[in-house]
Short mmCIF file of C-alpha atoms and ligand atoms in Angstrom, two decimals:
data_model
loop_
_atom_site.label_atom_id
_atom_site.label_comp_id
_atom_site.label_asym_id
_atom_site.label_seq_id
_atom_site.Cartn_x
_atom_site.Cartn_y
_atom_site.Cartn_z
CA MET A 19 -11.82 73.30 -33.79
CA GLU A 20 -12.41 73.52 -37.52
CA ILE A 21 -9.77 71.87 -39.70
CA LYS A 22 -9.63 73.68 -43.05
CA ALA A 23 -8.28 70.77 -45.08
CA ASN A 24 -11.20 68.54 -43.96
CA ASN A 25 -13.85 70.67 -45.71
CA PRO A 26 -16.03 68.13 -47.60
CA ALA A 27 -16.82 70.75 -50.26
CA LEU A 28 -13.19 70.99 -51.45
CA LYS A 29 -12.56 69.88 -55.04
CA SER A 30 -9.17 69.34 -56.63
CA TRP A 31 -7.85 70.12 -60.10
CA ILE A 32 -6.07 66.75 -59.93
CA GLU A 33 -8.17 63.89 -61.29
CA ILE A 34 -9.35 61.92 -58.26
CA LYS A 35 -11.46 58.81 -58.76
CA PRO A 36 -14.37 58.40 -56.32
CA ASP A 37 -12.99 55.14 -54.92
CA THR A 38 -9.49 56.47 -54.27
CA ASP A 39 -8.10 56.37 -50.75
CA PHE A 40 -6.28 59.63 -51.36
CA SER A 41 -8.91 62.32 -51.73
CA ILE A 42 -8.18 66.00 -51.22
CA GLN A 43 -9.65 65.63 -47.69
CA ASN A 44 -6.99 63.04 -46.79
CA ILE A 45 -3.43 64.25 -47.58
CA PRO A 46 -1.53 61.52 -45.70
CA PHE A 47 2.23 61.79 -45.14
CA GLY A 48 4.91 59.32 -46.21
CA VAL A 49 8.49 58.99 -47.45
CA TYR A 50 9.37 57.83 -50.97
CA LYS A 51 12.36 56.98 -53.10
CA ASP A 52 12.83 56.68 -56.85
CA SER A 53 15.72 56.46 -59.31
CA GLN A 54 16.80 60.03 -58.46
CA ILE A 55 15.63 60.62 -54.89
CA GLU A 56 17.04 58.68 -51.96
CA HIS A 57 14.32 59.74 -49.52
CA HIS A 58 11.95 62.70 -49.54
CA ALA A 59 8.79 63.32 -47.57
CA CYS A 60 5.63 63.28 -49.66
CA ILE A 61 1.85 63.23 -49.54
CA ALA A 62 -0.57 61.14 -51.59
CA ILE A 63 -3.25 62.64 -53.81
CA GLY A 64 -5.26 60.49 -56.24
CA GLU A 65 -2.74 58.35 -58.10
CA TYR A 66 0.15 60.70 -57.41
CA VAL A 67 2.62 61.64 -54.71
CA MET A 68 3.74 65.21 -54.15
CA ASP A 69 7.36 65.76 -53.16
CA LEU A 70 7.34 68.07 -50.12
CA ASN A 71 11.04 68.85 -50.42
CA ALA A 72 10.44 70.15 -53.95
CA LEU A 73 7.44 72.18 -52.73
CA GLN A 74 9.57 73.76 -50.02
CA HIS A 75 12.46 74.55 -52.40
CA LEU A 76 10.06 76.15 -54.86
CA HIS A 77 8.86 78.39 -51.99
CA TYR A 78 5.33 77.04 -51.73
CA PHE A 79 5.66 76.81 -47.93
CA ASN A 80 6.93 80.36 -47.41
CA GLY A 81 4.01 81.13 -45.10
CA VAL A 82 4.92 78.24 -42.77
CA ASN A 83 7.92 78.34 -40.45
CA LEU A 84 9.87 75.21 -41.48
CA PRO A 85 13.55 74.31 -40.96
CA ALA A 86 15.64 73.79 -44.11
CA HIS A 87 16.01 70.12 -45.24
CA ILE A 88 13.13 68.97 -43.02
CA PHE A 89 11.61 67.04 -45.95
CA SER A 90 14.81 65.37 -47.13
CA ALA A 91 15.27 63.48 -43.85
CA LYS A 92 15.09 59.70 -43.93
CA HIS A 93 12.03 59.67 -41.68
CA LEU A 94 9.16 62.01 -40.77
CA ASN A 95 10.08 62.18 -37.06
CA ASP A 96 11.60 65.68 -37.13
CA PHE A 97 8.71 67.02 -39.17
CA ILE A 98 6.14 65.46 -36.84
CA ALA A 99 8.05 66.81 -33.83
CA LEU A 100 7.49 70.38 -35.07
CA GLY A 101 4.02 70.02 -33.55
CA LYS A 102 0.45 69.94 -34.76
CA GLN A 103 0.26 73.68 -35.39
CA THR A 104 3.00 73.33 -38.02
CA THR A 105 2.03 69.97 -39.51
CA ARG A 106 -1.56 71.23 -39.76
CA ALA A 107 -0.39 74.40 -41.52
CA VAL A 108 1.53 72.24 -44.01
CA ARG A 109 -1.50 70.03 -44.66
CA ASP A 110 -3.77 73.09 -45.02
CA ARG A 111 -1.33 74.71 -47.45
CA ILE A 112 -1.10 71.56 -49.61
CA SER A 113 -4.89 71.34 -49.56
CA ASP A 114 -5.04 74.98 -50.75
CA LEU A 115 -2.62 74.33 -53.58
CA LEU A 116 -4.70 71.37 -54.75
CA THR A 117 -8.10 73.09 -54.82
CA VAL A 118 -9.59 74.06 -58.18
CA GLU A 119 -9.75 77.72 -57.19
CA ASN A 120 -5.98 77.95 -56.59
CA LYS A 121 -3.96 78.48 -59.79
CA GLU A 122 -0.44 78.84 -58.30
CA LEU A 123 0.72 75.30 -58.99
CA GLN A 124 -2.12 74.32 -61.29
CA ASN A 125 -0.88 76.75 -63.96
CA ASN A 126 2.84 76.12 -63.52
CA GLU A 127 3.76 73.11 -65.61
CA ALA A 128 7.49 73.32 -64.86
CA HIS A 129 6.83 73.18 -61.12
CA ARG A 130 4.27 70.43 -61.44
CA LYS A 131 6.88 68.29 -63.20
CA GLN A 132 9.27 68.73 -60.28
CA ILE A 133 6.63 68.10 -57.61
CA PHE A 134 4.40 65.26 -58.83
CA ARG A 135 5.30 61.60 -59.35
CA HIS A 136 2.98 58.79 -60.30
CA GLN A 137 2.61 56.38 -57.36
CA SER A 138 3.59 53.46 -59.59
CA ASP A 139 6.96 55.17 -60.28
CA VAL A 140 8.02 55.47 -56.64
CA GLN A 141 8.82 53.13 -53.81
CA MET A 142 7.37 53.96 -50.41
CA LEU A 143 9.70 53.68 -47.43
CA LEU A 144 9.14 53.21 -43.70
CA PRO A 145 7.73 56.66 -42.84
CA VAL A 146 9.00 56.96 -39.27
CA HIS A 147 11.84 55.74 -37.17
CA ILE A 148 10.01 53.65 -34.59
CA GLY A 149 11.86 53.79 -31.31
CA ASP A 150 9.38 51.75 -29.32
CA TYR A 151 6.43 49.65 -30.31
CA THR A 152 3.61 48.51 -28.05
CA ASP A 153 0.79 46.18 -29.03
CA PHE A 154 -2.55 46.25 -27.23
CA TYR A 155 -5.29 43.63 -27.03
CA SER A 156 -8.32 45.90 -27.10
CA SER A 157 -11.01 44.29 -29.25
CA ILE A 158 -13.56 42.61 -27.03
CA ASP A 159 -14.65 40.21 -29.77
CA HIS A 160 -11.05 39.12 -30.40
CA ALA A 161 -10.25 38.70 -26.71
CA THR A 162 -13.51 36.77 -26.19
CA ASN A 163 -12.84 34.46 -29.16
CA VAL A 164 -9.31 33.70 -27.98
CA GLY A 165 -10.52 33.19 -24.41
CA LYS A 166 -13.22 30.76 -25.60
CA MET A 167 -10.74 28.75 -27.67
CA PHE A 168 -7.87 28.52 -25.19
CA ARG A 169 -9.44 28.94 -21.78
CA ASP A 170 -13.01 28.92 -20.62
CA PRO A 171 -15.94 29.26 -23.06
CA GLU A 172 -18.14 30.45 -20.18
CA ASN A 173 -15.63 32.91 -18.78
CA ALA A 174 -13.64 33.98 -21.81
CA LEU A 175 -12.32 37.32 -20.60
CA LEU A 176 -9.72 37.39 -17.84
CA PRO A 177 -10.67 39.42 -14.74
CA ASN A 178 -8.49 42.43 -15.65
CA TRP A 179 -9.68 42.79 -19.25
CA LYS A 180 -12.53 45.27 -18.77
CA HIS A 181 -10.55 47.32 -16.25
CA LEU A 182 -7.43 48.14 -18.23
CA PRO A 183 -6.24 47.99 -21.85
CA VAL A 184 -3.99 44.92 -21.79
CA GLY A 185 -0.82 45.21 -23.89
CA TYR A 186 2.78 44.10 -24.30
CA HIS A 187 5.99 45.74 -25.45
CA GLY A 188 6.79 44.56 -28.96
CA ARG A 189 9.87 44.62 -31.15
CA ALA A 190 10.43 47.69 -33.40
CA SER A 191 13.46 46.33 -35.30
CA SER A 192 11.40 43.93 -37.43
CA ILE A 193 8.62 46.32 -38.48
CA ARG A 194 8.72 46.70 -42.27
CA VAL A 195 6.78 48.81 -44.72
CA SER A 196 4.12 47.34 -47.01
CA GLY A 197 5.45 45.33 -49.94
CA HIS A 198 8.16 43.42 -48.06
CA ARG A 199 8.69 39.66 -47.89
CA PHE A 200 9.81 37.58 -44.98
CA HIS A 201 10.62 33.95 -44.34
CA ARG A 202 8.34 31.73 -42.31
CA PRO A 203 9.83 31.77 -38.82
CA LYS A 204 11.37 28.75 -37.13
CA GLY A 205 11.09 28.01 -33.46
CA GLN A 206 10.16 25.69 -30.65
CA THR A 207 6.79 24.05 -30.60
CA LYS A 208 5.35 21.40 -28.36
CA PRO A 209 3.46 18.44 -29.87
CA THR A 210 0.81 16.98 -27.57
CA ASP A 211 2.30 14.30 -25.29
CA ALA A 212 5.84 14.65 -26.70
CA PRO A 213 8.87 16.78 -25.88
CA PRO A 214 9.32 20.14 -27.66
CA VAL A 215 10.71 20.18 -31.22
CA PHE A 216 12.45 22.79 -33.38
CA GLY A 217 11.39 23.63 -36.94
CA PRO A 218 9.40 25.93 -39.25
CA CYS A 219 6.21 27.35 -37.75
CA LYS A 220 3.19 25.40 -39.02
CA LEU A 221 0.49 27.86 -37.98
CA LEU A 222 1.45 31.22 -39.49
CA ASP A 223 -1.26 33.85 -39.00
CA PHE A 224 -1.99 37.51 -39.65
CA GLU A 225 -3.53 39.94 -37.17
CA LEU A 226 -5.66 42.74 -38.61
CA GLU A 227 -4.68 45.85 -36.69
CA THR A 228 -4.23 49.59 -36.93
CA ALA A 229 -1.57 51.57 -35.10
CA PHE A 230 -1.17 55.16 -34.02
CA ILE A 231 2.05 57.15 -34.24
CA ILE A 232 3.12 59.35 -31.34
CA GLY A 233 3.44 62.99 -32.41
CA LYS A 234 4.71 64.62 -29.23
CA SER A 235 7.24 63.35 -26.69
CA THR A 236 6.79 63.30 -22.93
CA LYS A 237 9.32 63.37 -20.12
CA MET A 238 9.73 60.44 -17.78
CA GLY A 239 7.28 60.85 -14.92
CA GLU A 240 4.73 62.66 -17.07
CA SER A 241 1.30 61.18 -17.84
CA ILE A 242 -1.09 61.90 -20.70
CA SER A 243 -4.79 62.22 -19.85
CA THR A 244 -7.50 60.78 -22.10
CA GLU A 245 -8.67 64.35 -22.79
CA LYS A 246 -5.19 65.49 -23.91
CA ALA A 247 -4.27 62.23 -25.70
CA ASP A 248 -5.19 63.45 -29.20
CA ASP A 249 -2.52 66.18 -28.96
CA TYR A 250 0.05 63.36 -28.69
CA ILE A 251 -1.23 61.24 -31.59
CA PHE A 252 -0.01 62.35 -35.03
CA GLY A 253 -1.89 59.82 -37.12
CA MET A 254 -2.73 56.22 -37.89
CA VAL A 255 -1.59 53.39 -40.17
CA LEU A 256 -2.71 49.86 -40.97
CA PHE A 257 -0.74 47.15 -39.25
CA ASN A 258 -0.27 43.38 -39.53
CA ASP A 259 1.10 41.76 -36.39
CA TRP A 260 2.25 38.48 -37.99
CA SER A 261 1.92 35.65 -35.50
CA ALA A 262 3.25 32.09 -35.23
CA ARG A 263 0.43 30.40 -33.34
CA ASP A 264 2.19 27.12 -32.59
CA ILE A 265 5.28 28.89 -31.24
CA GLN A 266 3.01 31.23 -29.27
CA THR A 267 1.06 28.42 -27.58
CA TRP A 268 4.22 26.90 -26.14
CA GLU A 269 6.20 30.04 -25.25
CA TYR A 270 3.66 32.58 -24.00
CA VAL A 271 3.41 31.52 -20.35
CA PRO A 272 3.91 33.33 -18.06
CA LEU A 273 5.21 36.55 -19.70
CA GLY A 274 3.26 36.76 -22.97
CA PRO A 275 4.22 37.04 -26.65
CA PHE A 276 7.90 36.80 -27.63
CA LEU A 277 9.35 34.93 -30.66
CA ALA A 278 5.85 34.19 -31.98
CA LYS A 279 5.54 37.88 -32.80
CA ASN A 280 8.92 39.55 -33.24
CA PHE A 281 10.00 37.93 -36.54
CA ALA A 282 8.04 40.42 -38.72
CA SER A 283 5.34 43.08 -38.59
CA THR A 284 4.00 45.08 -41.53
CA MET A 285 2.80 48.69 -41.60
CA SER A 286 1.18 50.72 -44.38
CA PRO A 287 3.37 53.54 -45.78
CA TRP A 288 0.93 56.45 -45.40
CA ILE A 289 0.28 58.08 -42.05
CA VAL A 290 -3.27 59.36 -42.17
CA THR A 291 -3.36 62.29 -39.75
CA LEU A 292 -5.69 62.13 -36.78
CA ASP A 293 -6.99 65.46 -38.11
CA ALA A 294 -8.14 63.80 -41.35
CA LEU A 295 -9.91 61.09 -39.33
CA GLU A 296 -11.86 63.51 -37.08
CA PRO A 297 -14.96 63.65 -39.35
CA PHE A 298 -15.35 59.88 -38.95
CA ARG A 299 -15.52 59.78 -35.16
CA VAL A 300 -18.28 57.63 -33.70
CA GLU A 301 -19.43 56.78 -30.22
CA GLY A 302 -17.11 54.59 -28.20
CA TYR A 303 -18.00 51.12 -26.88
CA LYS A 304 -20.30 51.30 -23.88
CA GLN A 305 -17.93 50.23 -21.14
CA ASP A 306 -19.43 48.23 -18.30
CA PRO A 307 -18.26 48.09 -15.53
CA LYS A 308 -17.36 51.73 -15.25
CA VAL A 309 -13.66 52.35 -15.75
CA LEU A 310 -11.38 54.10 -13.25
CA PRO A 311 -11.39 57.92 -13.50
CA TYR A 312 -8.03 58.15 -15.35
CA LEU A 313 -9.53 56.06 -18.17
CA GLU A 314 -12.78 58.02 -18.50
CA TYR A 315 -13.26 60.35 -21.42
CA THR A 316 -15.90 62.56 -22.99
CA GLY A 317 -17.08 62.75 -26.60
CA ASN A 318 -16.84 60.32 -29.50
CA LYS A 319 -13.57 58.50 -29.38
CA ASN A 320 -13.97 55.57 -31.73
CA ILE A 321 -13.43 55.98 -35.46
CA ASP A 322 -15.46 54.37 -38.23
CA ILE A 323 -12.68 52.76 -40.30
CA ASN A 324 -13.75 49.95 -42.65
CA LEU A 325 -11.09 47.26 -42.69
CA GLU A 326 -10.58 44.24 -44.87
CA VAL A 327 -8.10 41.41 -45.23
CA LEU A 328 -7.32 39.60 -48.47
CA ILE A 329 -5.22 36.50 -49.11
CA GLN A 330 -3.53 36.26 -52.47
CA PRO A 331 -1.95 32.89 -53.31
CA GLU A 332 1.14 32.76 -55.56
CA ASN A 333 0.03 33.77 -59.11
CA GLY A 334 -3.62 33.72 -57.97
CA GLU A 335 -6.46 36.13 -57.42
CA ALA A 336 -6.90 37.74 -53.99
CA THR A 337 -9.86 36.61 -51.86
CA MET A 338 -11.33 38.79 -49.13
CA VAL A 339 -11.39 36.73 -45.94
CA SER A 340 -12.34 39.33 -43.32
CA GLU A 341 -14.29 42.56 -43.18
CA SER A 342 -14.03 44.36 -39.86
CA ASN A 343 -14.15 47.91 -38.48
CA TYR A 344 -12.03 49.90 -36.04
CA LYS A 345 -15.26 51.10 -34.36
CA TYR A 346 -15.57 47.70 -32.64
CA MET A 347 -12.65 48.53 -30.34
CA TYR A 348 -13.55 48.33 -26.65
CA TRP A 349 -10.59 50.47 -25.56
CA THR A 350 -9.90 53.63 -27.58
CA ALA A 351 -6.48 54.92 -28.62
CA GLU A 352 -6.88 57.74 -26.08
CA GLN A 353 -7.45 55.26 -23.26
CA GLN A 354 -4.53 53.12 -24.41
CA LEU A 355 -2.20 56.12 -24.36
CA ALA A 356 -3.50 57.34 -20.98
CA HIS A 357 -2.99 53.88 -19.53
CA HIS A 358 0.45 53.48 -21.13
CA THR A 359 1.71 56.69 -19.50
CA VAL A 360 -0.22 56.67 -16.21
CA ASN A 361 2.82 55.24 -14.41
CA GLY A 362 5.13 57.92 -15.84
CA CYS A 363 6.43 55.87 -18.78
CA ASN A 364 7.68 58.40 -21.35
CA VAL A 365 6.80 58.25 -25.05
CA ASN A 366 8.76 59.60 -28.02
CA VAL A 367 7.80 60.98 -31.40
CA GLY A 368 7.61 58.06 -33.82
CA ASP A 369 6.67 55.46 -31.21
CA MET A 370 4.04 53.09 -32.50
CA MET A 371 1.10 51.74 -30.54
CA ALA A 372 -0.87 49.03 -32.27
CA SER A 373 -4.53 48.36 -31.53
CA GLY A 374 -4.45 44.60 -31.15
CA THR A 375 -6.41 42.34 -33.50
CA ILE A 376 -9.63 44.06 -34.56
CA SER A 377 -12.48 41.56 -34.70
CA GLY A 378 -16.15 42.43 -35.02
CA PRO A 379 -19.07 40.48 -33.52
CA ASP A 380 -19.84 38.43 -36.67
CA LYS A 381 -17.82 35.51 -37.96
CA HIS A 382 -16.83 37.25 -41.22
CA GLN A 383 -15.46 40.15 -39.15
CA PHE A 384 -12.81 38.17 -37.28
CA GLY A 385 -9.32 39.64 -37.62
CA SER A 386 -7.12 36.52 -37.67
CA MET A 387 -7.09 33.06 -39.25
CA LEU A 388 -7.10 31.63 -35.72
CA GLU A 389 -10.60 33.02 -35.27
CA LEU A 390 -11.84 32.80 -38.89
CA THR A 391 -11.09 29.07 -39.05
CA TRP A 392 -11.66 28.55 -35.33
CA ARG A 393 -8.20 27.10 -34.68
CA GLY A 394 -8.14 25.42 -38.08
CA THR A 395 -11.37 23.46 -37.59
CA THR A 396 -13.36 25.32 -40.29
CA PRO A 397 -11.03 26.11 -43.23
CA ILE A 398 -11.67 29.05 -45.57
CA LYS A 399 -12.09 28.49 -49.29
CA LEU A 400 -10.22 30.86 -51.63
CA LYS A 401 -11.31 31.87 -55.14
CA ASP A 402 -8.83 29.45 -56.73
CA GLY A 403 -10.55 26.55 -54.93
CA SER A 404 -7.74 25.98 -52.43
CA GLU A 405 -8.37 25.96 -48.69
CA ARG A 406 -6.62 27.75 -45.87
CA LYS A 407 -6.50 26.98 -42.17
CA PHE A 408 -3.57 29.34 -41.69
CA ILE A 409 -1.19 31.16 -44.07
CA ASN A 410 0.65 29.05 -46.68
CA ASP A 411 4.13 29.67 -48.08
CA ASN A 412 4.09 32.31 -50.85
CA ASP A 413 0.71 33.73 -49.79
CA THR A 414 0.47 37.51 -49.77
CA VAL A 415 -1.75 39.03 -47.08
CA ILE A 416 -3.20 42.45 -47.87
CA ILE A 417 -4.93 44.72 -45.36
CA LYS A 418 -6.94 47.69 -46.62
CA GLY A 419 -8.80 50.40 -44.73
CA HIS A 420 -10.91 53.45 -45.45
CA CYS A 421 -13.43 55.85 -43.93
CA LYS A 422 -16.46 57.03 -45.87
CA LYS A 423 -19.01 59.71 -45.08
CA GLY A 424 -21.18 61.26 -47.78
CA ASN A 425 -18.91 61.75 -50.78
CA VAL A 426 -15.74 62.00 -48.72
CA ARG A 427 -13.50 58.98 -48.61
CA VAL A 428 -10.28 58.91 -46.60
CA GLY A 429 -8.23 55.74 -46.91
CA PHE A 430 -4.96 54.18 -45.87
CA GLY A 431 -3.81 52.39 -49.01
CA GLU A 432 -2.45 48.89 -48.50
CA CYS A 433 -0.50 47.02 -45.87
CA LYS A 434 0.78 43.91 -47.61
CA ALA A 435 3.51 41.33 -47.20
CA LYS A 436 4.41 37.95 -48.66
CA ALA A 437 5.29 34.93 -46.55
CA LEU A 438 8.18 33.01 -48.14
CA PRO A 439 9.13 29.46 -47.16
CA ALA A 440 11.36 28.97 -44.12
CA VAL A 441 15.10 28.95 -44.81
CA1 CA B 514 -1.42 41.63 -31.93
#
């Protein structure tokens, strides 16, 4: 299927710098606020946002069947739930309005003033209400690194790992949008050869992840096949699954992550549609042994998304500490969703499914401090000369991501958060 808005030849009358994440081929959806607007849906283009509520009120969406007030809702859930035919028509129409050939909005200064805001003048909000959040563990390099460190260097992967996408149900209440701050968590940890103690986490870590947002609900008892999975995925965001390694080590047996994870997670504000990511599809990981039939798929199901992580100390310059890529995933989003629903578990619009830490095969591609410093044994040097084994108080961690093919760049913006001292 050809997606009109993805046409690499499209040019906009809006000034768009070549290194922007928000090209005319992207058009990601979000929700903003400013001094006048409490919450309106918007898209990003170059350095601007476009208010979709204003576009609708000025009759620019007359050709699309949209309910009134759909873009003044607090979250995008109801818009997303209209289905891909409608959300695609909206994206195509915005794309049309932004092309050099189209003069409708280009030549209407009064309307442009009502529709455009500079990104620096708005605050981005959490784009969706996340009912449920699941986190997978689907990067083979990450799972191998963790297995080597904590279990058996010779037999790093557990026996189930190559047969099913391992995951756990996370906590949606503490997912925040990029730009937030949180306090270093406190909890129980266990010193070697001493009873457990309570106090601030000493080994605070990030996890470089992406997440996909469910775009179509299912009924209980229904399953989604790998071939149909893309119909149920609206788009993707960047995600940081903050982790307290010392709390995790003590608490995780036998049921997995709990308080080491649920104190904070950060997502980027822009949902890049799966449509916009289609041109960047690449071959999936060659899975050996062969997976069970319900996990098989045809075609290219990985996506070439360049990812990076930066640490910015208080009042200091940011240093890039990791450079990975979503294409290293062993299990694809389609397989994760097929597995998640194969037992009849229902999903709802706005649910979030995170990838798990995305590490690549090389050391500079590892997606957590745990791996980058190999459990703190090889610290990283930052530009200001200081060293990090894990994340310090007042450090800001920034995740960035973008796809690039020819002249077309489609990016995610930033997913950043600052770790404040424990209270
Ligand atoms: Ca994780």
